mmCIF file of C-alpha atoms and ligand atoms in Angstrom:
data_model
loop_
_atom_site.group_PDB
_atom_site.id
_atom_site.type_symbol
_atom_site.label_atom_id
_atom_site.label_comp_id
_atom_site.label_asym_id
_atom_site.label_seq_id
_atom_site.Cartn_x
_atom_site.Cartn_y
_atom_site.Cartn_z
ATOM 1 C CA MET K 1 -1.831 -24.077 -73.779
ATOM 2 C CA SER K 2 -3.169 -21.843 -71.030
ATOM 3 C CA ALA K 3 -4.040 -23.328 -67.651
ATOM 4 C CA ILE K 4 -7.582 -24.475 -66.891
ATOM 5 C CA HIS K 5 -8.717 -23.336 -63.457
ATOM 6 C CA VAL K 6 -11.518 -24.759 -61.348
ATOM 7 C CA THR K 7 -13.742 -21.892 -62.406
ATOM 8 C CA LYS K 8 -13.887 -18.771 -64.525
ATOM 9 C CA PRO K 9 -16.536 -16.091 -64.152
ATOM 10 C CA ALA K 10 -19.282 -16.000 -66.763
ATOM 11 C CA LEU K 11 -19.116 -12.424 -68.060
ATOM 12 C CA ALA K 12 -21.354 -10.436 -70.382
ATOM 13 C CA PRO K 13 -19.594 -8.638 -73.273
ATOM 14 C CA LEU K 14 -17.527 -5.701 -72.017
ATOM 15 C CA ASP K 15 -19.338 -3.179 -74.226
ATOM 16 C CA ALA K 16 -22.705 -4.201 -72.716
ATOM 17 C CA PHE K 17 -21.253 -3.501 -69.257
ATOM 18 C CA ALA K 18 -19.919 -0.121 -70.425
ATOM 19 C CA ARG K 19 -23.337 0.829 -71.862
ATOM 20 C CA LYS K 20 -25.010 -0.150 -68.589
ATOM 21 C CA LEU K 21 -22.660 2.219 -66.741
ATOM 22 C CA GLU K 22 -23.519 5.274 -68.877
ATOM 23 C CA SER K 23 -26.415 6.402 -66.679
ATOM 24 C CA ALA K 24 -24.245 6.229 -63.559
ATOM 25 C CA TRP K 25 -21.486 8.213 -65.293
ATOM 26 C CA GLU K 26 -24.032 10.868 -66.270
ATOM 27 C CA SER K 27 -25.746 11.126 -62.872
ATOM 28 C CA GLY K 28 -22.633 10.651 -60.758
ATOM 29 C CA VAL K 29 -24.602 8.252 -58.523
ATOM 30 C CA LEU K 30 -22.248 5.385 -57.671
ATOM 31 C CA THR K 31 -23.809 3.962 -54.522
ATOM 32 C CA HIS K 32 -26.410 4.492 -51.751
ATOM 33 C CA ASN K 33 -29.097 2.185 -53.071
ATOM 34 C CA GLY K 34 -29.064 3.887 -56.481
ATOM 35 C CA PRO K 35 -31.217 3.096 -59.512
ATOM 36 C CA LEU K 36 -29.010 0.248 -60.777
ATOM 37 C CA VAL K 37 -29.060 -1.557 -57.405
ATOM 38 C CA ARG K 38 -32.837 -1.158 -57.273
ATOM 39 C CA GLU K 39 -33.126 -2.431 -60.834
ATOM 40 C CA LEU K 40 -30.922 -5.445 -60.058
ATOM 41 C CA GLU K 41 -33.000 -6.257 -56.973
ATOM 42 C CA ALA K 42 -36.207 -6.110 -59.019
ATOM 43 C CA ARG K 43 -34.774 -8.201 -61.877
ATOM 44 C CA LEU K 44 -33.416 -10.811 -59.480
ATOM 45 C CA CYS K 45 -36.804 -11.025 -57.746
ATOM 46 C CA ASP K 46 -38.393 -11.744 -61.141
ATOM 47 C CA TYR K 47 -35.779 -14.263 -62.200
ATOM 48 C CA LEU K 48 -35.677 -16.098 -58.873
ATOM 49 C CA ALA K 49 -39.441 -15.787 -58.152
ATOM 50 C CA LEU K 50 -38.852 -13.998 -54.831
ATOM 51 C CA PRO K 51 -41.063 -11.394 -53.145
ATOM 52 C CA ARG K 52 -38.075 -9.300 -52.068
ATOM 53 C CA LEU K 53 -34.280 -9.380 -51.930
ATOM 54 C CA ALA K 54 -31.725 -6.975 -50.411
ATOM 55 C CA ALA K 55 -28.466 -6.714 -52.370
ATOM 56 C CA VAL K 56 -25.321 -6.348 -50.249
ATOM 57 C CA THR K 57 -21.548 -6.136 -50.674
ATOM 58 C CA ASN K 58 -20.830 -9.866 -50.413
ATOM 59 C CA GLY K 59 -22.112 -13.198 -49.139
ATOM 60 C CA THR K 60 -20.204 -12.978 -45.856
ATOM 61 C CA ILE K 61 -21.820 -9.636 -45.001
ATOM 62 C CA ALA K 62 -25.175 -11.160 -45.992
ATOM 63 C CA LEU K 63 -24.643 -13.842 -43.310
ATOM 64 C CA GLN K 64 -23.560 -11.244 -40.748
ATOM 65 C CA LEU K 65 -26.545 -8.989 -41.487
ATOM 66 C CA ALA K 66 -28.896 -11.970 -41.160
ATOM 67 C CA ILE K 67 -27.427 -12.875 -37.760
ATOM 68 C CA ARG K 68 -27.642 -9.277 -36.573
ATOM 69 C CA ALA K 69 -31.126 -8.616 -37.953
ATOM 70 C CA LEU K 70 -32.431 -11.668 -36.096
ATOM 71 C CA GLY K 71 -30.742 -10.510 -32.878
ATOM 72 C CA LEU K 72 -28.958 -13.829 -32.395
ATOM 73 C CA ARG K 73 -26.766 -14.498 -29.367
ATOM 74 C CA GLY K 74 -24.899 -17.414 -27.816
ATOM 75 C CA GLU K 75 -24.532 -20.564 -29.879
ATOM 76 C CA ILE K 76 -25.358 -21.125 -33.529
ATOM 77 C CA ILE K 77 -25.408 -24.675 -34.837
ATOM 78 C CA THR K 78 -23.648 -25.063 -38.182
ATOM 79 C CA THR K 79 -21.681 -27.439 -40.389
ATOM 80 C CA PRO K 80 -17.924 -28.066 -40.358
ATOM 81 C CA PHE K 81 -18.045 -28.774 -44.113
ATOM 82 C CA SER K 82 -18.178 -25.306 -45.661
ATOM 83 C CA TRP K 83 -16.132 -22.308 -46.655
ATOM 84 C CA VAL K 84 -14.656 -20.627 -43.589
ATOM 85 C CA ALA K 85 -16.957 -17.586 -44.039
ATOM 86 C CA THR K 86 -19.921 -19.590 -42.695
ATOM 87 C CA ALA K 87 -18.252 -19.969 -39.291
ATOM 88 C CA SER K 88 -16.318 -16.695 -39.237
ATOM 89 C CA ALA K 89 -19.510 -14.658 -39.867
ATOM 90 C CA ILE K 90 -20.926 -16.270 -36.712
ATOM 91 C CA VAL K 91 -17.809 -15.328 -34.730
ATOM 92 C CA TYR K 92 -17.789 -11.761 -36.131
ATOM 93 C CA GLU K 93 -21.317 -11.293 -34.827
ATOM 94 C CA GLY K 94 -20.232 -12.287 -31.332
ATOM 95 C CA CYS K 95 -21.767 -15.761 -31.427
ATOM 96 C CA ARG K 96 -20.185 -19.200 -31.112
ATOM 97 C CA PRO K 97 -20.358 -21.824 -33.870
ATOM 98 C CA VAL K 98 -21.347 -25.281 -32.640
ATOM 99 C CA PHE K 99 -20.605 -27.876 -35.281
ATOM 100 C CA VAL K 100 -22.734 -30.875 -36.204
ATOM 101 C CA ASP K 101 -21.371 -33.575 -38.519
ATOM 102 C CA ILE K 102 -22.583 -34.020 -42.078
ATOM 103 C CA ASP K 103 -24.429 -36.723 -43.954
ATOM 104 C CA PRO K 104 -21.857 -38.637 -46.082
ATOM 105 C CA GLU K 105 -24.233 -38.793 -49.072
ATOM 106 C CA THR K 106 -25.722 -35.280 -49.264
ATOM 107 C CA LEU K 107 -22.652 -33.569 -47.702
ATOM 108 C CA ASN K 108 -25.087 -31.287 -45.808
ATOM 109 C CA ILE K 109 -25.521 -31.021 -42.040
ATOM 110 C CA ASP K 110 -27.004 -34.280 -40.701
ATOM 111 C CA PRO K 111 -30.436 -33.268 -39.352
ATOM 112 C CA ALA K 112 -30.562 -36.361 -37.106
ATOM 113 C CA GLN K 113 -27.601 -35.056 -35.090
ATOM 114 C CA ILE K 114 -28.794 -31.473 -34.562
ATOM 115 C CA GLU K 115 -31.009 -31.888 -31.500
ATOM 116 C CA ALA K 116 -28.257 -33.481 -29.407
ATOM 117 C CA ARG K 117 -26.223 -30.269 -29.784
ATOM 118 C CA ILE K 118 -28.979 -27.837 -28.738
ATOM 119 C CA THR K 119 -28.418 -26.210 -25.327
ATOM 120 C CA ARG K 120 -30.118 -23.343 -23.500
ATOM 121 C CA HIS K 121 -27.557 -21.051 -25.223
ATOM 122 C CA THR K 122 -28.555 -22.073 -28.766
ATOM 123 C CA SER K 123 -30.256 -19.295 -30.743
ATOM 124 C CA ALA K 124 -30.197 -20.569 -34.334
ATOM 125 C CA ILE K 125 -29.264 -23.204 -36.888
ATOM 126 C CA LEU K 126 -27.135 -22.093 -39.857
ATOM 127 C CA PRO K 127 -26.839 -24.892 -42.426
ATOM 128 C CA VAL K 128 -25.258 -24.654 -45.871
ATOM 129 C CA HIS K 129 -26.834 -25.928 -49.089
ATOM 130 C CA VAL K 130 -23.515 -27.523 -50.036
ATOM 131 C CA PHE K 131 -22.757 -27.289 -53.777
ATOM 132 C CA SER K 132 -26.395 -26.098 -54.118
ATOM 133 C CA ASN K 133 -27.820 -29.424 -52.870
ATOM 134 C CA PRO K 134 -30.813 -28.457 -50.685
ATOM 135 C CA CYS K 135 -30.613 -29.249 -46.964
ATOM 136 C CA ALA K 136 -33.427 -31.178 -45.266
ATOM 137 C CA THR K 137 -35.330 -27.907 -44.870
ATOM 138 C CA GLY K 138 -38.565 -29.541 -43.641
ATOM 139 C CA GLN K 139 -36.856 -31.510 -40.878
ATOM 140 C CA ILE K 140 -34.634 -28.565 -39.890
ATOM 141 C CA GLY K 141 -37.692 -26.290 -39.762
ATOM 142 C CA GLU K 142 -39.470 -28.714 -37.415
ATOM 143 C CA ILE K 143 -36.477 -28.908 -35.078
ATOM 144 C CA ALA K 144 -36.197 -25.106 -35.069
ATOM 145 C CA ALA K 145 -39.911 -24.672 -34.304
ATOM 146 C CA ARG K 146 -39.754 -27.233 -31.472
ATOM 147 C CA HIS K 147 -36.860 -25.361 -29.820
ATOM 148 C CA ARG K 148 -37.827 -21.795 -30.863
ATOM 149 C CA LEU K 149 -34.676 -21.345 -32.907
ATOM 150 C CA LYS K 150 -34.115 -19.167 -35.961
ATOM 151 C CA VAL K 151 -32.819 -20.672 -39.208
ATOM 152 C CA ILE K 152 -30.403 -18.940 -41.577
ATOM 153 C CA TYR K 153 -29.335 -20.791 -44.704
ATOM 154 C CA ASP K 154 -25.968 -20.160 -46.275
ATOM 155 C CA GLY K 155 -27.178 -20.267 -49.874
ATOM 156 C CA ALA K 156 -23.896 -19.026 -51.360
ATOM 157 C CA HIS K 157 -23.978 -21.902 -53.879
ATOM 158 C CA ALA K 158 -27.724 -22.148 -54.282
ATOM 159 C CA PHE K 159 -28.548 -19.513 -56.904
ATOM 160 C CA ASN K 160 -31.946 -20.189 -58.502
ATOM 161 C CA VAL K 161 -32.564 -23.569 -56.897
ATOM 162 C CA ARG K 162 -36.216 -24.652 -56.674
ATOM 163 C CA LEU K 163 -37.472 -27.368 -54.374
ATOM 164 C CA GLY K 164 -40.885 -28.735 -55.322
ATOM 165 C CA GLY K 165 -41.318 -25.669 -57.520
ATOM 166 C CA GLN K 166 -40.681 -23.272 -54.615
ATOM 167 C CA PRO K 167 -37.583 -21.046 -54.423
ATOM 168 C CA LEU K 168 -35.186 -22.695 -51.962
ATOM 169 C CA ALA K 169 -34.089 -19.219 -50.787
ATOM 170 C CA LEU K 170 -37.452 -18.813 -49.028
ATOM 171 C CA ALA K 171 -36.721 -21.691 -46.627
ATOM 172 C CA GLY K 172 -35.822 -20.617 -43.090
ATOM 173 C CA ASP K 173 -35.866 -17.035 -41.761
ATOM 174 C CA VAL K 174 -33.147 -15.634 -44.032
ATOM 175 C CA THR K 175 -31.051 -17.069 -46.865
ATOM 176 C CA ALA K 176 -27.691 -15.477 -47.649
ATOM 177 C CA LEU K 177 -26.656 -15.556 -51.311
ATOM 178 C CA SER K 178 -23.193 -14.837 -52.725
ATOM 179 C CA PHE K 179 -22.540 -13.216 -56.096
ATOM 180 C CA HIS K 180 -18.753 -13.590 -55.838
ATOM 181 C CA ALA K 181 -16.817 -13.967 -59.095
ATOM 182 C CA THR K 182 -16.527 -17.736 -58.552
ATOM 183 C CA LYS K 183 -20.259 -18.290 -58.076
ATOM 184 C CA LEU K 184 -22.794 -19.344 -60.729
ATOM 185 C CA PHE K 185 -24.152 -15.785 -61.041
ATOM 186 C CA ASN K 186 -21.707 -13.002 -60.238
ATOM 187 C CA THR K 187 -21.418 -9.261 -59.694
ATOM 188 C CA GLY K 188 -17.636 -9.458 -59.091
ATOM 189 C CA GLU K 189 -18.178 -9.188 -55.345
ATOM 190 C CA GLY K 190 -21.730 -9.181 -54.090
ATOM 191 C CA GLY K 191 -24.474 -10.994 -52.278
ATOM 192 C CA ALA K 192 -28.016 -10.712 -51.004
ATOM 193 C CA CYS K 193 -30.267 -11.419 -48.058
ATOM 194 C CA VAL K 194 -33.544 -13.118 -48.906
ATOM 195 C CA THR K 195 -36.443 -13.298 -46.472
ATOM 196 C CA ALA K 196 -40.195 -13.698 -46.847
ATOM 197 C CA ASP K 197 -40.725 -11.401 -43.830
ATOM 198 C CA PRO K 198 -41.134 -7.725 -44.864
ATOM 199 C CA GLU K 199 -40.185 -6.379 -41.416
ATOM 200 C CA LEU K 200 -37.025 -8.451 -41.291
ATOM 201 C CA ASP K 201 -36.205 -7.299 -44.818
ATOM 202 C CA ALA K 202 -36.664 -3.661 -43.734
ATOM 203 C CA ARG K 203 -34.330 -4.216 -40.792
ATOM 204 C CA ILE K 204 -31.681 -5.782 -43.044
ATOM 205 C CA ARG K 205 -31.970 -2.759 -45.371
ATOM 206 C CA ARG K 206 -31.432 -0.412 -42.411
ATOM 207 C CA LEU K 207 -28.489 -2.434 -41.111
ATOM 208 C CA ARG K 208 -26.717 -2.459 -44.491
ATOM 209 C CA PHE K 209 -26.987 1.362 -44.550
ATOM 210 C CA PHE K 210 -25.410 2.311 -41.180
ATOM 211 C CA GLY K 211 -28.767 1.842 -39.406
ATOM 212 C CA HIS K 212 -30.508 4.736 -41.231
ATOM 213 C CA ASP K 213 -34.287 4.735 -41.481
ATOM 214 C CA ASP K 214 -36.081 6.283 -44.480
ATOM 215 C CA ALA K 215 -35.883 9.741 -42.874
ATOM 216 C CA ARG K 216 -32.116 9.344 -42.425
ATOM 217 C CA ASN K 217 -32.347 9.021 -38.648
ATOM 218 C CA ILE K 218 -29.972 6.484 -37.151
ATOM 219 C CA VAL K 219 -32.287 3.969 -35.520
ATOM 220 C CA ASP K 220 -30.306 0.734 -35.602
ATOM 221 C CA ASP K 221 -26.840 -0.661 -34.894
ATOM 222 C CA GLY K 222 -25.815 -0.935 -38.530
ATOM 223 C CA THR K 223 -22.801 -1.355 -40.765
ATOM 224 C CA ASN K 224 -21.928 -0.549 -44.370
ATOM 225 C CA GLY K 225 -23.156 -3.413 -46.544
ATOM 226 C CA LYS K 226 -24.320 -1.447 -49.583
ATOM 227 C CA MET K 227 -23.748 -2.832 -53.068
ATOM 228 C CA THR K 228 -22.324 -0.220 -55.475
ATOM 229 C CA GLU K 229 -23.890 0.822 -58.783
ATOM 230 C CA ILE K 230 -20.831 -0.583 -60.603
ATOM 231 C CA HIS K 231 -21.397 -4.056 -59.183
ATOM 232 C CA ALA K 232 -25.134 -3.814 -59.820
ATOM 233 C CA ALA K 233 -24.464 -2.863 -63.466
ATOM 234 C CA LEU K 234 -22.264 -5.948 -63.874
ATOM 235 C CA GLY K 235 -24.991 -8.052 -62.267
ATOM 236 C CA LEU K 236 -27.639 -6.655 -64.616
ATOM 237 C CA VAL K 237 -25.681 -7.491 -67.765
ATOM 238 C CA ASN K 238 -24.585 -10.891 -66.435
ATOM 239 C CA LEU K 239 -28.171 -11.744 -65.494
ATOM 240 C CA GLU K 240 -29.077 -11.537 -69.212
ATOM 241 C CA PHE K 241 -26.941 -14.658 -69.690
ATOM 242 C CA ALA K 242 -27.890 -16.515 -66.524
ATOM 243 C CA ALA K 243 -30.294 -18.939 -68.213
ATOM 244 C CA PRO K 244 -27.841 -20.260 -70.855
ATOM 245 C CA VAL K 245 -25.088 -20.418 -68.191
ATOM 246 C CA GLU K 246 -27.346 -22.565 -65.988
ATOM 247 C CA ARG K 247 -28.399 -24.804 -68.895
ATOM 248 C CA LYS K 248 -24.813 -25.455 -69.957
ATOM 249 C CA ARG K 249 -23.790 -26.329 -66.378
ATOM 250 C CA ARG K 250 -26.492 -28.973 -66.254
ATOM 251 C CA SER K 251 -25.374 -30.684 -69.470
ATOM 252 C CA ASP K 252 -21.651 -30.355 -68.613
ATOM 253 C CA TYR K 253 -22.278 -31.968 -65.230
ATOM 254 C CA ALA K 254 -24.037 -34.915 -66.893
ATOM 255 C CA HIS K 255 -21.198 -35.231 -69.403
ATOM 256 C CA TYR K 256 -18.567 -35.294 -66.649
ATOM 257 C CA LEU K 257 -20.494 -37.986 -64.763
ATOM 258 C CA ALA K 258 -20.729 -40.116 -67.908
ATOM 259 C CA CYS K 259 -16.960 -39.738 -68.492
ATOM 260 C CA LEU K 260 -15.993 -40.435 -64.876
ATOM 261 C CA GLY K 261 -18.422 -43.331 -64.518
ATOM 262 C CA SER K 262 -15.779 -45.806 -65.674
ATOM 263 C CA ALA K 263 -13.860 -45.325 -62.401
ATOM 264 C CA PRO K 264 -15.769 -47.456 -59.875
ATOM 265 C CA ALA K 265 -13.727 -46.100 -56.949
ATOM 266 C CA LEU K 266 -15.113 -42.572 -57.387
ATOM 267 C CA ARG K 267 -18.193 -41.376 -55.526
ATOM 268 C CA PHE K 268 -20.392 -38.339 -56.086
ATOM 269 C CA GLN K 269 -22.621 -36.199 -53.914
ATOM 270 C CA ARG K 270 -26.178 -37.564 -53.866
ATOM 271 C CA ILE K 271 -28.268 -34.885 -55.546
ATOM 272 C CA ASP K 272 -31.738 -34.396 -56.925
ATOM 273 C CA PRO K 273 -30.901 -33.206 -60.464
ATOM 274 C CA GLU K 274 -34.066 -31.074 -60.494
ATOM 275 C CA ALA K 275 -33.268 -29.317 -57.197
ATOM 276 C CA CYS K 276 -29.653 -28.338 -57.783
ATOM 277 C CA ASN K 277 -27.881 -25.869 -60.091
ATOM 278 C CA HIS K 278 -24.797 -28.027 -60.854
ATOM 279 C CA SER K 279 -22.471 -25.137 -60.149
ATOM 280 C CA TYR K 280 -19.681 -27.440 -58.893
ATOM 281 C CA LEU K 281 -18.269 -30.811 -59.862
ATOM 282 C CA PRO K 282 -17.146 -32.422 -56.602
ATOM 283 C CA VAL K 283 -15.542 -35.864 -56.871
ATOM 284 C CA ILE K 284 -14.989 -38.040 -53.781
ATOM 285 C CA PHE K 285 -11.888 -40.255 -53.917
ATOM 286 C CA PRO K 286 -11.402 -43.502 -51.960
ATOM 287 C CA ASP K 287 -8.600 -41.916 -49.904
ATOM 288 C CA GLU K 288 -6.471 -38.775 -49.674
ATOM 289 C CA ASP K 289 -3.463 -40.370 -51.441
ATOM 290 C CA SER K 290 -5.455 -41.103 -54.576
ATOM 291 C CA LEU K 291 -6.832 -37.534 -54.501
ATOM 292 C CA LEU K 292 -3.341 -36.053 -54.216
ATOM 293 C CA ALA K 293 -2.120 -38.250 -57.077
ATOM 294 C CA ALA K 294 -4.999 -37.095 -59.307
ATOM 295 C CA GLU K 295 -4.470 -33.462 -58.300
ATOM 296 C CA GLN K 296 -0.787 -33.753 -59.309
ATOM 297 C CA ALA K 297 -1.629 -35.539 -62.570
ATOM 298 C CA LEU K 298 -4.044 -32.709 -63.427
ATOM 299 C CA LEU K 299 -1.498 -30.032 -62.501
ATOM 300 C CA ALA K 300 1.056 -31.707 -64.772
ATOM 301 C CA GLU K 301 -1.432 -31.046 -67.588
ATOM 302 C CA SER K 302 -2.049 -27.428 -66.425
ATOM 303 C CA VAL K 303 -5.443 -28.258 -64.928
ATOM 304 C CA VAL K 304 -5.951 -26.640 -61.524
ATOM 305 C CA ALA K 305 -8.643 -28.438 -59.513
ATOM 306 C CA ARG K 306 -9.536 -27.191 -56.015
ATOM 307 C CA ARG K 307 -10.008 -28.992 -52.708
ATOM 308 C CA TYR K 308 -13.448 -27.643 -51.693
ATOM 309 C CA PHE K 309 -13.873 -27.770 -48.764
ATOM 310 C CA TYR K 310 -10.549 -28.524 -47.152
ATOM 311 C CA PRO K 311 -9.765 -28.595 -44.300
ATOM 312 C CA ALA K 312 -12.938 -29.262 -42.302
ATOM 313 C CA LEU K 313 -13.672 -26.126 -40.254
ATOM 314 C CA ASN K 314 -13.610 -27.974 -36.914
ATOM 315 C CA THR K 315 -9.915 -28.706 -37.516
ATOM 316 C CA LEU K 316 -9.025 -24.977 -37.663
ATOM 317 C CA ASP K 317 -7.780 -25.129 -34.106
ATOM 318 C CA ARG K 318 -6.530 -21.538 -34.114
ATOM 319 C CA LEU K 319 -10.157 -20.459 -34.504
ATOM 320 C CA PHE K 320 -12.179 -23.150 -32.740
ATOM 321 C CA PRO K 321 -11.402 -25.636 -29.965
ATOM 322 C CA TYR K 322 -10.988 -28.970 -31.748
ATOM 323 C CA GLN K 323 -13.741 -31.545 -31.575
ATOM 324 C CA PRO K 324 -13.758 -34.517 -33.942
ATOM 325 C CA PHE K 325 -16.353 -34.774 -36.738
ATOM 326 C CA PRO K 326 -15.310 -37.939 -38.532
ATOM 327 C CA VAL K 327 -17.563 -37.699 -41.597
ATOM 328 C CA ALA K 328 -16.748 -34.068 -42.410
ATOM 329 C CA GLU K 329 -13.031 -34.692 -41.820
ATOM 330 C CA SER K 330 -12.984 -37.819 -43.973
ATOM 331 C CA ILE K 331 -14.927 -36.208 -46.849
ATOM 332 C CA SER K 332 -12.912 -32.995 -46.780
ATOM 333 C CA ARG K 333 -9.666 -34.977 -47.146
ATOM 334 C CA ARG K 334 -11.048 -36.900 -50.133
ATOM 335 C CA ILE K 335 -13.056 -34.371 -52.148
ATOM 336 C CA LEU K 336 -11.813 -32.471 -55.180
ATOM 337 C CA CYS K 337 -13.766 -30.036 -57.358
ATOM 338 C CA LEU K 338 -12.994 -30.347 -61.059
ATOM 339 C CA PRO K 339 -13.129 -27.380 -63.459
ATOM 340 C CA LEU K 340 -16.660 -26.404 -64.454
ATOM 341 C CA TYR K 341 -17.520 -23.093 -66.096
ATOM 342 C CA PHE K 342 -19.328 -21.638 -69.069
ATOM 343 C CA GLU K 343 -16.401 -21.510 -71.496
ATOM 344 C CA LEU K 344 -15.153 -25.009 -70.704
ATOM 345 C CA GLY K 345 -15.407 -27.214 -73.806
ATOM 346 C CA ILE K 346 -16.650 -30.788 -74.123
ATOM 347 C CA ALA K 347 -13.138 -31.849 -75.203
ATOM 348 C CA ASP K 348 -11.731 -30.317 -71.993
ATOM 349 C CA ILE K 349 -14.251 -32.254 -69.887
ATOM 350 C CA GLU K 350 -13.269 -35.487 -71.628
ATOM 351 C CA ARG K 351 -9.548 -34.770 -71.250
ATOM 352 C CA ILE K 352 -9.841 -33.845 -67.547
ATOM 353 C CA SER K 353 -11.988 -36.910 -66.809
ATOM 354 C CA GLY K 354 -9.467 -39.098 -68.624
ATOM 355 C CA ILE K 355 -6.594 -37.759 -66.495
ATOM 356 C CA VAL K 356 -8.542 -38.509 -63.291
ATOM 357 C CA VAL K 357 -9.605 -42.000 -64.397
ATOM 358 C CA ASP K 358 -6.051 -42.898 -65.535
ATOM 359 C CA SER K 359 -4.533 -41.549 -62.349
ATOM 360 C CA LEU K 360 -6.885 -43.636 -60.223
ATOM 361 C CA ALA K 361 -6.171 -46.768 -62.239
ATOM 362 C CA ARG K 362 -2.395 -46.227 -61.901
ATOM 363 C CA HIS K 363 -2.779 -45.495 -58.196
ATOM 364 C CA SER K 364 -4.799 -48.609 -57.415
ATOM 365 C CA SER K 365 -2.518 -50.925 -59.381
ATOM 366 C CA ALA K 366 0.521 -49.383 -57.635
ATOM 367 C CA LYS K 367 -1.206 -50.011 -54.317
ATOM 368 C CA ARG K 368 -1.903 -53.633 -55.229
ATOM 369 C CA ALA K 369 1.759 -54.089 -56.200
ATOM 370 C CA THR K 370 3.047 -52.939 -52.786
ATOM 371 C CA PRO K 371 2.620 -55.768 -50.262
HETATM 372 C C1 PLP P 1 -18.476 -18.033 -51.289
HETATM 373 C C2 PLP P 1 -19.043 -18.527 -50.021
HETATM 374 C C3 PLP P 1 -19.343 -17.665 -48.953
HETATM 375 C C4 PLP P 1 -18.914 -16.235 -48.915
HETATM 376 O O1 PLP P 1 -19.404 -15.456 -49.940
HETATM 377 P P1 PLP P 1 -18.577 -14.135 -50.358
HETATM 378 O O2 PLP P 1 -19.512 -13.457 -51.303
HETATM 379 O O3 PLP P 1 -17.310 -14.587 -50.996
HETATM 380 O O4 PLP P 1 -18.354 -13.334 -49.114
HETATM 381 C C5 PLP P 1 -19.994 -18.184 -47.851
HETATM 382 N N1 PLP P 1 -20.319 -19.495 -47.775
HETATM 383 C C6 PLP P 1 -20.030 -20.353 -48.765
HETATM 384 C C7 PLP P 1 -20.445 -21.768 -48.619
HETATM 385 C C8 PLP P 1 -19.352 -19.907 -49.910
HETATM 386 O O5 PLP P 1 -19.026 -20.786 -50.869
#
């Protein structure tokens, strides 16, 4: 039996991808904001109900372009519970990440702790919609307005999330999306910057193209963040299947929760099932030992779960001077993401859940037996 990994990209049939590439092969246009990139941008705007969207090479570059387009300097407040790219994009743009602990239920930055970390050097807040669960965007927006700060959301997980019917990606000044192979919608590598502001969008488009304006004059301090036609073609054919992929995630998530519900020691992220895309299945264990035992039990059955996010970013003391953030550190030691992807079968979900539940039961009875 082949191994089950935490995720597997949802891919359109290979011949559909090949057909989509024919026009590029004929024209020889492979990049430079070609027709396939423009088509993908337009189709994503339709699908996600957005006024505009700038496709870029990846989600990390999307964060960097957002920081640069907003002219941010000094300190940027962010979360220690994320993928390292959230903090390293800040550092790459010459700014300093200032961490704020997370809420133990939502796993997002705790809005009540943000203001205490604002100094005269703070220029922005950069929260993450963790596992697509929307941040407290209203409260964060009020804090930002009070202190004249910009807000960038790391929406790498938050593809097609709506909050009260509105696209979540329109919250804040810019939202960075990722279309990496492991994300709900993928272009292999890819990402996008989303903003409601047409001038900011124009600046992001210049910055992703070396700082060129429409007349090919260099007018801005840019970089190369252009998506290629090959990646756009993959995105276009994958987008055809986005709706069934999203629907299956929703029902698989519910099935997992029903199967895991018999283990009272397990906890789950508090989510609003309507405002979330169920792209991940994070499970919070009572302690790190029980997580490690379950991880090993899964591995013994060729199931490869992943510790997202571990370790907490504030503990990366080669990158950042250590400061304690007890909630993020505790959660990151105890959270494991179980396999969840389009091709995963119901029987797999039941088998994986069974391994976790059995492992926990064995672990807690072993613990009771040791005085
Ligand atoms: C995947 C991810 C990124 C980076 O996106 P890439 O497209 O891989 O560069 C940033 N933040 C979070 C939270 C992610 O999960």
